[in-house]
Coordinates of C-alpha atoms in Angstrom, one line a residue:
X1 CA -25.6 48.7 16.9
X2 CA -26.0 52.5 17.8
X3 CA -22.5 52.3 19.5
X4 CA -21.0 50.8 16.5
X5 CA -22.5 53.4 14.1
X6 CA -21.3 56.2 16.4
X7 CA -17.7 54.7 16.5
X8 CA -17.7 54.5 12.7
X9 CA -18.9 58.0 12.4
X10 CA -16.1 59.3 14.6
X11 CA -13.5 57.4 12.7
X12 CA -14.8 58.8 9.5
X13 CA -14.8 62.3 11.1
X14 CA -11.2 61.7 12.2
X15 CA -10.3 60.7 8.7
X16 CA -11.7 63.9 7.4
X17 CA -9.8 65.9 10.0
X18 CA -6.5 64.4 8.9
X19 CA -7.2 65.0 5.1
X20 CA -8.3 68.5 5.9
X21 CA -5.3 69.3 8.2
X22 CA -3.1 68.3 5.3
X23 CA -5.0 70.0 2.5
X24 CA -5.8 73.6 1.6
X25 CA -8.7 74.1 3.9
X26 CA -6.5 76.2 6.2
X27 CA -7.6 79.1 4.0
X28 CA -11.2 78.5 4.9
X29 CA -10.5 78.9 8.6
X30 CA -8.3 81.9 8.2
X31 CA -10.8 83.5 5.9
X32 CA -13.7 83.1 8.1
X33 CA -11.7 84.5 11.1
X34 CA -10.5 87.5 9.1
X35 CA -13.8 88.4 7.6
X36 CA -15.8 88.3 10.9
X37 CA -13.1 90.1 12.8
X38 CA -13.2 93.0 10.2
X39 CA -16.9 93.1 10.4
X40 CA -16.7 93.3 14.2
X41 CA -14.2 96.3 14.0
X42 CA -16.5 98.2 11.7
X43 CA -20.0 97.4 13.1
X44 CA -19.6 96.6 16.8
X45 CA -20.8 99.8 18.3
X46 CA -23.2 101.0 21.1
X47 CA -24.3 104.3 22.3
X48 CA -21.7 105.7 24.7
X49 CA -19.4 102.8 24.1
X50 CA -15.7 102.9 24.1
X51 CA -13.9 102.2 20.8
X52 CA -12.4 98.7 20.0
X53 CA -8.6 98.5 20.5
X54 CA -8.3 95.1 18.8
X55 CA -10.0 91.7 18.2
X56 CA -8.3 88.3 18.4
X57 CA -9.8 84.8 17.3
X58 CA -8.5 81.5 17.9
X59 CA -9.6 78.2 16.4
X60 CA -8.5 74.7 17.6
X61 CA -8.7 71.6 15.6
X62 CA -7.7 68.1 16.3
X63 CA -8.4 65.0 18.4
X64 CA -7.8 63.7 21.8
X65 CA -7.6 60.0 22.9
X66 CA -7.9 58.2 26.3
X67 CA -7.6 54.6 27.4
X68 CA -8.0 53.8 31.0
X69 CA -7.7 50.4 32.8
X70 CA -7.9 48.7 36.2
X71 CA -6.6 45.2 37.0
X72 CA -6.5 44.0 33.3
X73 CA -9.9 45.6 32.3
X74 CA -10.4 48.6 30.1
X75 CA -12.9 51.0 31.6
X76 CA -12.5 53.7 29.0
X77 CA -11.5 54.0 25.5
X78 CA -12.2 57.2 23.3
X79 CA -10.9 59.0 20.3
X80 CA -12.7 62.2 20.2
X81 CA -12.5 65.0 17.6
X82 CA -11.8 68.4 18.9
X83 CA -13.2 71.7 17.3
X84 CA -13.8 74.8 19.2
X85 CA -12.7 78.5 19.1
X86 CA -12.3 81.5 21.3
X87 CA -12.7 85.3 21.0
X88 CA -11.1 88.2 22.7
X89 CA -12.3 91.9 22.3
X90 CA -10.4 94.6 24.1
X91 CA -12.2 97.9 24.3
X92 CA -10.3 101.2 24.8
X93 CA -6.8 102.0 23.2
X94 CA -3.3 100.8 23.7
X95 CA -2.8 103.1 26.8
X96 CA -6.0 102.0 28.6
X97 CA -7.8 98.7 27.6
X98 CA -10.5 96.5 29.2
X99 CA -7.8 94.0 30.1
X100 CA -7.9 93.4 33.9
X101 CA -6.0 90.1 34.5
X102 CA -2.3 89.7 35.3
X103 CA -0.3 87.5 32.9
X104 CA 0.9 84.6 35.2
X105 CA -2.6 83.1 35.4
X106 CA -4.4 80.8 33.1
X107 CA -6.1 83.1 30.5
X108 CA -9.3 81.8 28.8
X109 CA -11.4 83.8 26.5
X110 CA -15.0 83.4 25.3
X111 CA -15.3 79.9 23.8
X112 CA -17.6 78.8 21.1
X113 CA -18.2 75.5 19.2
X114 CA -16.8 74.8 15.7
X115 CA -17.8 72.2 13.1
X116 CA -15.7 69.2 13.1
X117 CA -15.1 69.6 9.5
X118 CA -14.3 73.3 8.7
X119 CA -17.1 75.2 7.2
X120 CA -16.8 78.9 6.3
X121 CA -20.3 80.0 7.2
X122 CA -20.5 78.0 10.4
X123 CA -17.1 79.2 11.6
X124 CA -18.3 82.8 11.1
X125 CA -21.5 82.1 13.0
X126 CA -19.6 80.7 15.9
X127 CA -17.3 83.7 16.0
X128 CA -20.3 86.1 15.6
X129 CA -22.0 84.9 18.7
X130 CA -18.9 84.9 20.9
X131 CA -17.8 88.3 19.8
X132 CA -21.0 89.9 20.6
X133 CA -21.0 88.5 24.1
X134 CA -17.3 89.4 24.6
X135 CA -17.7 92.9 23.1
X136 CA -20.5 93.6 25.7
X137 CA -18.5 92.3 28.5
X138 CA -15.4 94.4 27.4
X139 CA -17.6 97.5 27.7
X140 CA -18.7 96.7 31.2
X141 CA -15.0 95.8 32.3
X142 CA -13.5 99.1 31.0
X143 CA -15.9 101.3 32.8
X144 CA -15.5 99.2 35.9
X145 CA -11.8 99.5 35.5
X146 CA -11.9 103.3 35.0
X147 CA -14.1 103.7 38.1
X148 CA -11.5 101.8 40.1
X149 CA -8.6 103.7 38.8
X150 CA -10.5 107.1 39.6
X151 CA -10.5 106.0 43.3
X152 CA -6.9 104.8 43.8
X153 CA -3.5 106.5 43.9
X154 CA -1.3 105.0 41.0
X155 CA 2.4 104.7 41.9
X156 CA 4.6 107.0 39.7
X157 CA 6.6 104.0 38.4
X158 CA 3.3 102.5 37.0
X159 CA 2.2 105.7 35.4
X160 CA 5.0 105.4 33.0
X161 CA 4.0 101.8 31.7
X162 CA 2.1 101.4 28.5
X163 CA 0.1 98.5 29.8
X164 CA -0.7 96.9 26.4
X165 CA 1.9 98.0 23.8
X166 CA 1.6 97.4 20.1
X167 CA 3.3 94.4 18.5
X168 CA 4.7 93.7 15.1
X169 CA 2.6 91.7 12.6
X170 CA 3.6 88.1 12.3
X171 CA 2.5 85.5 9.7
X172 CA 3.8 82.0 10.5
X173 CA 2.5 78.6 9.7
X174 CA 4.2 75.9 11.8
X175 CA 3.5 72.3 10.7
X176 CA 4.0 69.2 12.9
X177 CA 7.5 67.7 12.5
X178 CA 6.3 64.0 12.9
X179 CA 3.1 62.1 12.2
X180 CA 0.8 61.5 15.4
X181 CA -0.3 58.1 15.1
X182 CA -3.1 56.6 17.3
X183 CA -3.6 52.9 17.3
X184 CA -6.4 52.5 19.7
X185 CA -6.3 48.7 19.6
X186 CA -2.6 48.8 20.5
X187 CA -3.2 51.1 23.5
X188 CA -6.1 49.1 24.8
X189 CA -3.9 46.1 24.8
X190 CA -0.9 48.1 26.3
X191 CA -3.1 49.3 29.2
X192 CA -4.8 46.0 29.7
X193 CA -1.3 44.3 30.0
X194 CA 0.1 47.0 32.3
X195 CA -2.9 47.3 34.6
X196 CA -3.2 43.5 34.9
X197 CA 0.3 43.3 36.6
X198 CA -1.2 44.5 39.9
X199 CA -3.4 41.2 40.1
X200 CA -0.2 39.4 41.3
X201 CA 0.5 41.9 44.1
X202 CA -2.2 41.6 46.9
X203 CA -0.4 44.2 49.1
X204 CA -1.3 46.8 46.6
X205 CA -4.7 48.0 47.5
X206 CA -5.6 50.4 44.8
X207 CA -4.2 50.8 41.3
X208 CA -5.2 52.4 38.0
X209 CA -3.4 53.4 34.8
X210 CA -4.3 55.5 31.8
X211 CA -2.8 57.0 28.7
X212 CA -4.1 60.2 27.2
X213 CA -2.9 62.4 24.3
X214 CA -4.0 65.4 22.3
X215 CA -3.0 66.2 18.7
X216 CA -4.1 69.8 18.2
X217 CA -3.5 72.7 15.7
X218 CA -4.2 76.1 16.9
X219 CA -5.1 79.0 14.4
X220 CA -4.8 82.4 15.9
X221 CA -5.5 85.7 14.3
X222 CA -6.1 89.2 15.3
X223 CA -6.7 92.7 13.9
X224 CA -3.1 93.7 14.5
X225 CA -1.8 91.5 11.8
X226 CA -1.1 88.2 13.7
X227 CA -1.7 85.1 11.6
X228 CA -0.4 81.9 12.9
X229 CA -1.0 78.3 12.9
X230 CA 1.0 75.9 15.2
X231 CA 0.7 72.5 16.8
X232 CA 0.2 71.6 20.5
X233 CA 0.7 67.8 20.9
X234 CA 1.6 65.4 23.6
X235 CA 0.7 62.0 25.0
X236 CA 0.9 61.2 28.7
X237 CA 0.7 58.0 30.7
X238 CA -0.1 57.9 34.3
X239 CA 0.1 54.9 36.6
X240 CA -1.1 55.2 40.2
X241 CA -0.8 52.5 43.0
X242 CA -0.9 52.6 46.8
X243 CA -0.2 50.4 49.8
X244 CA -1.3 50.6 53.5
X245 CA 0.1 48.9 56.5
X246 CA -1.8 47.4 59.5
X247 CA -1.8 50.8 61.3
X248 CA -3.4 52.6 58.3
X249 CA -0.4 54.4 57.1
X250 CA -0.4 54.7 53.3
X251 CA 2.2 55.4 50.7
X252 CA 1.1 56.3 47.0
X253 CA 3.4 55.7 43.9
X254 CA 2.8 57.7 40.7
X255 CA 4.7 56.7 37.7
X256 CA 4.5 58.8 34.5
X257 CA 5.8 58.8 31.0
X258 CA 5.3 61.5 28.3
X259 CA 6.3 62.1 24.8
X260 CA 5.3 64.4 21.9
X261 CA 3.8 61.5 19.8
X262 CA 2.4 58.1 20.7
X263 CA 5.0 56.3 18.8
X264 CA 7.7 57.9 20.9
X265 CA 6.6 56.4 24.2
X266 CA 8.3 53.4 25.8
X267 CA 7.6 50.0 24.5
X268 CA 5.1 47.7 26.2
X269 CA 8.0 45.5 27.4
X270 CA 9.9 48.5 28.7
X271 CA 6.7 49.7 30.7
X272 CA 6.1 46.2 31.9
X273 CA 9.4 46.2 33.7
X274 CA 8.8 49.7 35.1
X275 CA 5.3 48.8 36.5
X276 CA 6.6 45.5 37.9
X277 CA 9.5 47.4 39.7
X278 CA 6.9 49.8 40.9
X279 CA 4.8 47.1 42.5
X280 CA 7.7 45.4 43.8
X281 CA 9.1 48.7 45.6
X282 CA 5.6 49.3 47.1
X283 CA 5.7 45.7 48.7
X284 CA 9.3 46.2 49.9
X285 CA 8.4 49.5 51.4
X286 CA 5.4 48.1 53.2
X287 CA 7.6 45.5 54.8
X288 CA 10.5 48.0 55.4
X289 CA 11.5 49.4 58.9
X290 CA 9.2 52.4 59.9
X291 CA 10.7 55.8 60.1
X292 CA 10.0 57.4 63.4
X293 CA 10.4 60.9 64.6
X294 CA 12.1 63.7 62.7
X295 CA 15.5 64.1 61.0
X296 CA 17.4 67.3 60.3
X297 CA 20.8 67.0 58.6
X298 CA 22.4 66.3 55.3
X299 CA 20.1 64.8 52.7
X300 CA 21.1 63.6 49.1
X301 CA 18.4 63.7 46.3
X302 CA 19.3 61.5 43.4
X303 CA 17.7 61.0 40.0
X304 CA 14.1 62.0 39.4
X305 CA 13.8 63.0 43.1
X306 CA 15.5 66.2 42.0
X307 CA 12.5 67.1 40.2
X308 CA 10.8 67.9 43.4
X309 CA 12.1 71.5 43.4
X310 CA 11.1 72.1 39.7
X311 CA 7.7 70.7 39.7
X312 CA 6.4 72.4 42.8
X313 CA 5.1 75.4 40.9
X314 CA 7.7 77.9 42.1
X315 CA 9.7 77.8 38.9
X316 CA 6.9 77.7 36.5
X317 CA 3.1 77.4 36.2
X318 CA 0.4 79.5 37.8
X319 CA 2.4 79.9 41.1
X320 CA 5.7 80.8 39.4
X321 CA 7.7 83.5 41.0
X322 CA 10.0 83.9 38.0
X323 CA 7.6 85.8 35.7
X324 CA 6.7 89.4 35.3
X325 CA 3.3 90.2 36.6
X326 CA 1.0 93.3 37.3
X327 CA -1.5 93.5 39.9
X328 CA -5.0 92.7 38.6
X329 CA -6.9 95.8 37.7
X330 CA -10.1 94.4 39.0
X331 CA -10.9 95.2 42.5
X332 CA -12.8 92.0 43.0
X333 CA -9.7 90.1 42.1
X334 CA -7.1 92.2 43.8
X335 CA -6.5 90.0 46.7
X336 CA -5.6 87.1 44.4
X337 CA -2.5 88.9 43.2
X338 CA 0.7 86.9 43.7
X339 CA 3.9 88.8 44.0
X340 CA 6.8 87.5 42.0
X341 CA 10.6 87.9 42.3
X342 CA 10.9 90.3 39.3
X343 CA 11.7 93.1 41.7
X344 CA 14.9 91.0 42.5
X345 CA 16.5 91.5 39.0
X346 CA 20.3 91.8 39.5
X347 CA 20.0 90.1 42.9
X348 CA 20.8 86.7 44.1
X349 CA 17.6 84.4 44.2
X350 CA 19.2 80.9 44.3
X351 CA 22.6 79.0 44.6
X352 CA 25.5 80.9 43.1
X353 CA 26.5 77.7 41.2
X354 CA 23.2 77.6 39.3
X355 CA 22.4 79.0 35.9
X356 CA 19.0 78.7 34.3
X357 CA 18.2 79.1 30.7
X358 CA 15.1 78.8 28.6
X359 CA 15.2 77.5 25.2
X360 CA 12.1 78.1 22.9
X361 CA 12.8 76.2 19.8
X362 CA 15.2 73.6 20.7
X363 CA 13.7 70.2 19.5
X364 CA 16.0 67.7 21.0
X365 CA 18.9 67.6 23.6
X366 CA 21.5 64.9 23.3
X367 CA 19.0 62.8 21.2
X368 CA 16.1 63.3 23.6
X369 CA 13.1 64.8 21.9
X370 CA 11.9 67.9 23.7
X371 CA 8.1 68.7 23.8
X372 CA 8.8 72.2 25.0
X373 CA 9.8 73.6 21.7
X374 CA 7.6 76.3 20.2
X375 CA 8.3 79.0 17.6
X376 CA 5.4 81.6 18.3
X377 CA 3.7 82.3 21.5
X378 CA 0.0 82.7 22.1
X379 CA 0.1 86.5 21.5
X380 CA 1.8 86.1 18.2
X381 CA 5.4 87.0 19.5
X382 CA 8.4 85.2 18.3
X383 CA 10.5 84.3 21.3
X384 CA 14.4 84.5 21.5
X385 CA 15.8 81.0 20.9
X386 CA 17.8 81.1 24.1
X387 CA 17.6 83.4 27.0
X388 CA 19.4 83.4 30.4
X389 CA 16.8 83.8 33.3
X390 CA 19.4 83.2 36.2
X391 CA 23.1 83.3 36.0
X392 CA 25.2 82.1 38.8
X393 CA 22.3 82.5 41.1
X394 CA 21.5 86.1 40.1
X395 CA 18.1 86.9 38.4
X396 CA 18.7 88.3 35.0
X397 CA 15.1 88.5 33.6
X398 CA 11.8 87.0 34.2
X399 CA 9.7 85.3 31.7
X400 CA 7.0 87.8 30.5
X401 CA 4.2 88.3 28.3
X402 CA 2.8 91.3 26.3
X403 CA 1.5 92.9 29.4
X404 CA 4.0 95.2 30.8
X405 CA 5.2 95.4 34.5
X406 CA 7.4 97.9 36.2
X407 CA 10.4 95.7 35.5
X408 CA 9.9 94.4 32.0
X409 CA 10.4 96.3 28.7
X410 CA 9.3 93.8 26.4
X411 CA 7.7 90.4 26.1
X412 CA 9.9 87.3 26.1
X413 CA 7.4 85.6 23.9
X414 CA 6.4 83.3 26.8
X415 CA 2.6 83.3 26.7
X416 CA 2.0 79.7 25.7
X417 CA -0.9 77.7 24.6
X418 CA -2.2 74.8 26.7
X419 CA -4.0 71.8 25.5
X420 CA -7.3 73.0 26.7
X421 CA -7.3 76.3 24.8
X422 CA -6.1 78.6 27.6
X423 CA -2.8 80.4 27.7
X424 CA -0.2 81.0 30.5
X425 CA 3.3 82.6 31.0
X426 CA 5.6 79.5 31.0
X427 CA 9.0 78.4 29.6
X428 CA 9.6 76.0 26.7
X429 CA 12.6 74.0 27.8
X430 CA 14.3 75.0 31.1
X431 CA 17.9 74.0 31.4
X432 CA 19.2 74.1 35.0
X433 CA 22.9 73.7 35.2
X434 CA 25.7 73.8 37.8
X435 CA 29.1 75.3 37.1
X436 CA 30.7 72.5 39.1
X437 CA 29.4 68.9 39.4
X438 CA 30.4 65.7 41.0
X439 CA 29.6 62.1 40.3
X440 CA 26.8 60.4 42.4
X441 CA 29.4 58.3 44.3
X442 CA 31.4 61.5 45.1
X443 CA 28.1 63.1 46.4
X444 CA 27.3 60.1 48.5
X445 CA 30.9 60.3 50.2
X446 CA 30.3 64.0 50.8
X447 CA 26.9 63.2 52.4
X448 CA 28.5 60.6 54.9
X449 CA 31.3 63.0 55.6
X450 CA 29.0 65.8 56.4
X451 CA 26.7 63.6 58.6
X452 CA 29.8 62.6 60.6
X453 CA 30.8 66.2 60.9
X454 CA 27.3 67.1 62.3
X455 CA 27.8 64.1 64.7
X456 CA 24.7 62.2 63.5
X457 CA 24.4 58.4 63.6
X458 CA 23.1 58.1 59.9
X459 CA 22.2 60.1 56.9
X460 CA 19.5 59.8 54.3
X461 CA 19.2 59.5 50.4
X462 CA 16.0 60.3 48.5
X463 CA 15.8 58.4 45.2
X464 CA 13.4 58.7 42.4
X465 CA 12.7 56.2 39.8
X466 CA 12.5 57.4 36.0
X467 CA 9.2 59.1 35.5
X468 CA 8.1 58.6 39.1
X469 CA 6.5 61.1 41.4
X470 CA 7.4 59.0 44.4
X471 CA 10.3 59.2 46.8
X472 CA 12.2 56.1 48.0
X473 CA 13.9 57.3 51.2
X474 CA 16.9 55.3 52.3
X475 CA 18.8 55.4 55.7
X476 CA 22.6 55.4 55.0
X477 CA 24.9 53.6 57.5
X478 CA 27.9 56.0 58.0
X479 CA 30.3 53.2 58.5
X480 CA 29.5 50.9 55.6
X481 CA 27.5 53.1 53.3
X482 CA 24.8 50.5 53.2
X483 CA 21.3 51.9 52.3
X484 CA 18.1 50.6 53.9
X485 CA 14.7 51.5 52.5
X486 CA 12.4 53.0 55.2
X487 CA 8.5 53.3 55.4
X488 CA 6.4 56.1 56.5
X489 CA 9.0 58.9 55.9
X490 CA 8.4 62.1 53.9
X491 CA 10.2 65.2 52.8
X492 CA 8.7 68.6 52.8
X493 CA 7.6 70.2 49.5
X494 CA 10.2 72.9 49.3
X495 CA 10.3 75.5 46.7
X496 CA 12.9 76.0 44.0
X497 CA 14.4 78.8 46.1
X498 CA 15.5 76.2 48.5
X499 CA 18.3 75.0 46.1
X500 CA 20.2 78.0 47.5
X501 CA 21.0 76.0 50.5
X502 CA 22.5 73.2 48.6
X503 CA 26.1 71.9 49.1
X504 CA 26.8 70.4 45.8
X505 CA 25.2 69.2 42.5
X506 CA 25.7 66.3 40.3
X507 CA 27.7 66.5 37.0
X508 CA 25.1 64.2 35.4
X509 CA 21.8 65.5 33.9
X510 CA 18.2 64.4 33.9
X511 CA 15.8 65.2 31.1
X512 CA 12.1 65.0 31.4
X513 CA 9.0 66.1 29.4
X514 CA 6.1 67.2 31.5
X515 CA 2.7 68.2 30.1
X516 CA 2.0 70.5 33.1
X517 CA -1.4 72.1 32.8
X518 CA -1.6 70.3 29.5
X519 CA 1.2 72.6 28.6
X520 CA 4.2 70.7 27.0
X521 CA 7.3 71.8 29.0
X522 CA 10.7 70.1 29.1
X523 CA 13.2 70.2 31.9
X524 CA 17.1 69.6 32.0
X525 CA 18.4 69.4 35.4
X526 CA 21.3 68.2 37.7
X527 CA 20.1 64.7 38.8
X528 CA 21.8 64.8 42.1
X529 CA 21.6 67.6 44.8
X530 CA 23.2 67.5 48.2
X531 CA 21.8 69.6 51.0
X532 CA 23.6 70.4 54.3
X533 CA 20.4 70.8 56.3
X534 CA 17.2 69.2 55.2
X535 CA 14.2 67.7 57.0
X536 CA 12.7 64.2 56.9
X537 CA 9.5 63.6 59.0
X538 CA 7.3 60.7 60.0
X539 CA 4.0 60.2 58.2
X540 CA 1.6 60.4 61.1
X541 CA -1.7 60.4 59.0
X542 CA -3.6 57.2 59.2
X543 CA -6.7 55.9 57.5
X544 CA -9.3 53.6 58.8
X545 CA -9.0 50.1 57.5
X546 CA -11.3 48.8 54.9
X547 CA -14.1 46.8 56.4
X548 CA -14.2 44.4 53.7
X549 CA -11.4 42.5 52.2
X550 CA -10.5 43.0 48.5
X551 CA -12.3 40.8 46.0
X552 CA -8.9 39.5 44.9
X553 CA -8.1 38.4 48.5
X554 CA -11.3 36.2 48.9

């Protein structure tokens, strides 16, 4: 009975959120944020304290849902309201602030709880408590930072940098373009049906599947004149299954699908086919010839296998090397600094055939809805709609935030909100294109020709199914072109820069939405890449067999 009452309460609250989000209560949130920020600017003072440079307040309202299943059973089903905020206080002035972090890491400020239904006094109370703690911490940081700077020699080129330049005021309200419809009963049946498919495949030893989504609206305001509301929304399906042979060698298959709204996800029938194909592929792989030894020679990556180089973190994310970054100004964190490629501006960083562009507000590409579209970044900066990052292999400009580096003159508006309230320098939609492309059939012929030229007795093709983080590796007969699936083979997780060693690219493109770090990003890329020299190695790691048989095998 208690569970029923709680579920009813959550549904009523969710209904309140929807009514509020469409009504006039935005004014309540912004008014509470503005009034408490202004009070902080006037009254936050201590003896011997540094002045406040600026104060920023963010509020996040919305909902999240999750349905998780195993073997036809639902083990989790939630719709949860989301309401929290964050405060950032910078002490000092624009030439020297208490900021100590570099911009290509996940940035999270002091969090506080908010009422599910917006209330002026409660919002102010939450901001008040977080602002006090943040102010005191900012004072400690700026004195620590000053002491650090007093004991180091600052390079001349860094002395010229204004670390935290002023920005223009922006007022922008961005409303969601589509309804975000959550039918919990539909998704419970959806996950139940899909997870139940694995009951028919005894060779699959582990399997699970879940769908989760976030429908958020982020309010941001600061004392510099930024007043923005914008949505962050996505839905993500993850299916995982694995097999293990008699010797203990395992292979794990991960299938994903993502979209902006739940109603844009593949239908149940479409996903049944994909999950069934996934299970069938795993069974085939377990019974396939085993790859032994190592191979170095031409390798052709096709379809979603080409995402390997884009999703490895080298091109975007916390490990991206294509962003502008400053060394952290906290001596305790200095060793964590990760140098980027920004000092290579004007130099070749990848294959001369490749150009990489970033689109900020492109909402669809050839009829495909892109979740990477945004209009204002997390610092209140409006990005250029299109910017060229790499042109014919040469780095033109890195993505950057408001924080200056030696090599950047202004922000590209790329500090983006994630679904968990943090922010990070990241693209919107990355478009990787080649100035000359070939059909997949032509690429295969080029693969065979190159393998013969290198006097090898076979070549390899790495394929990826739609939405799958899983590589199917096929041995190619150089005489007939026949492809044979092999088991226990793996390719190295190379970085994006490895693309510079490619021979040729596909003329066809792949498109994918990826909520990496709960950050909606879209990728457009060549869905075929041929390498002259690539490695494939044997999987030698073995796991001990299970002592008991699976319950399904009894």
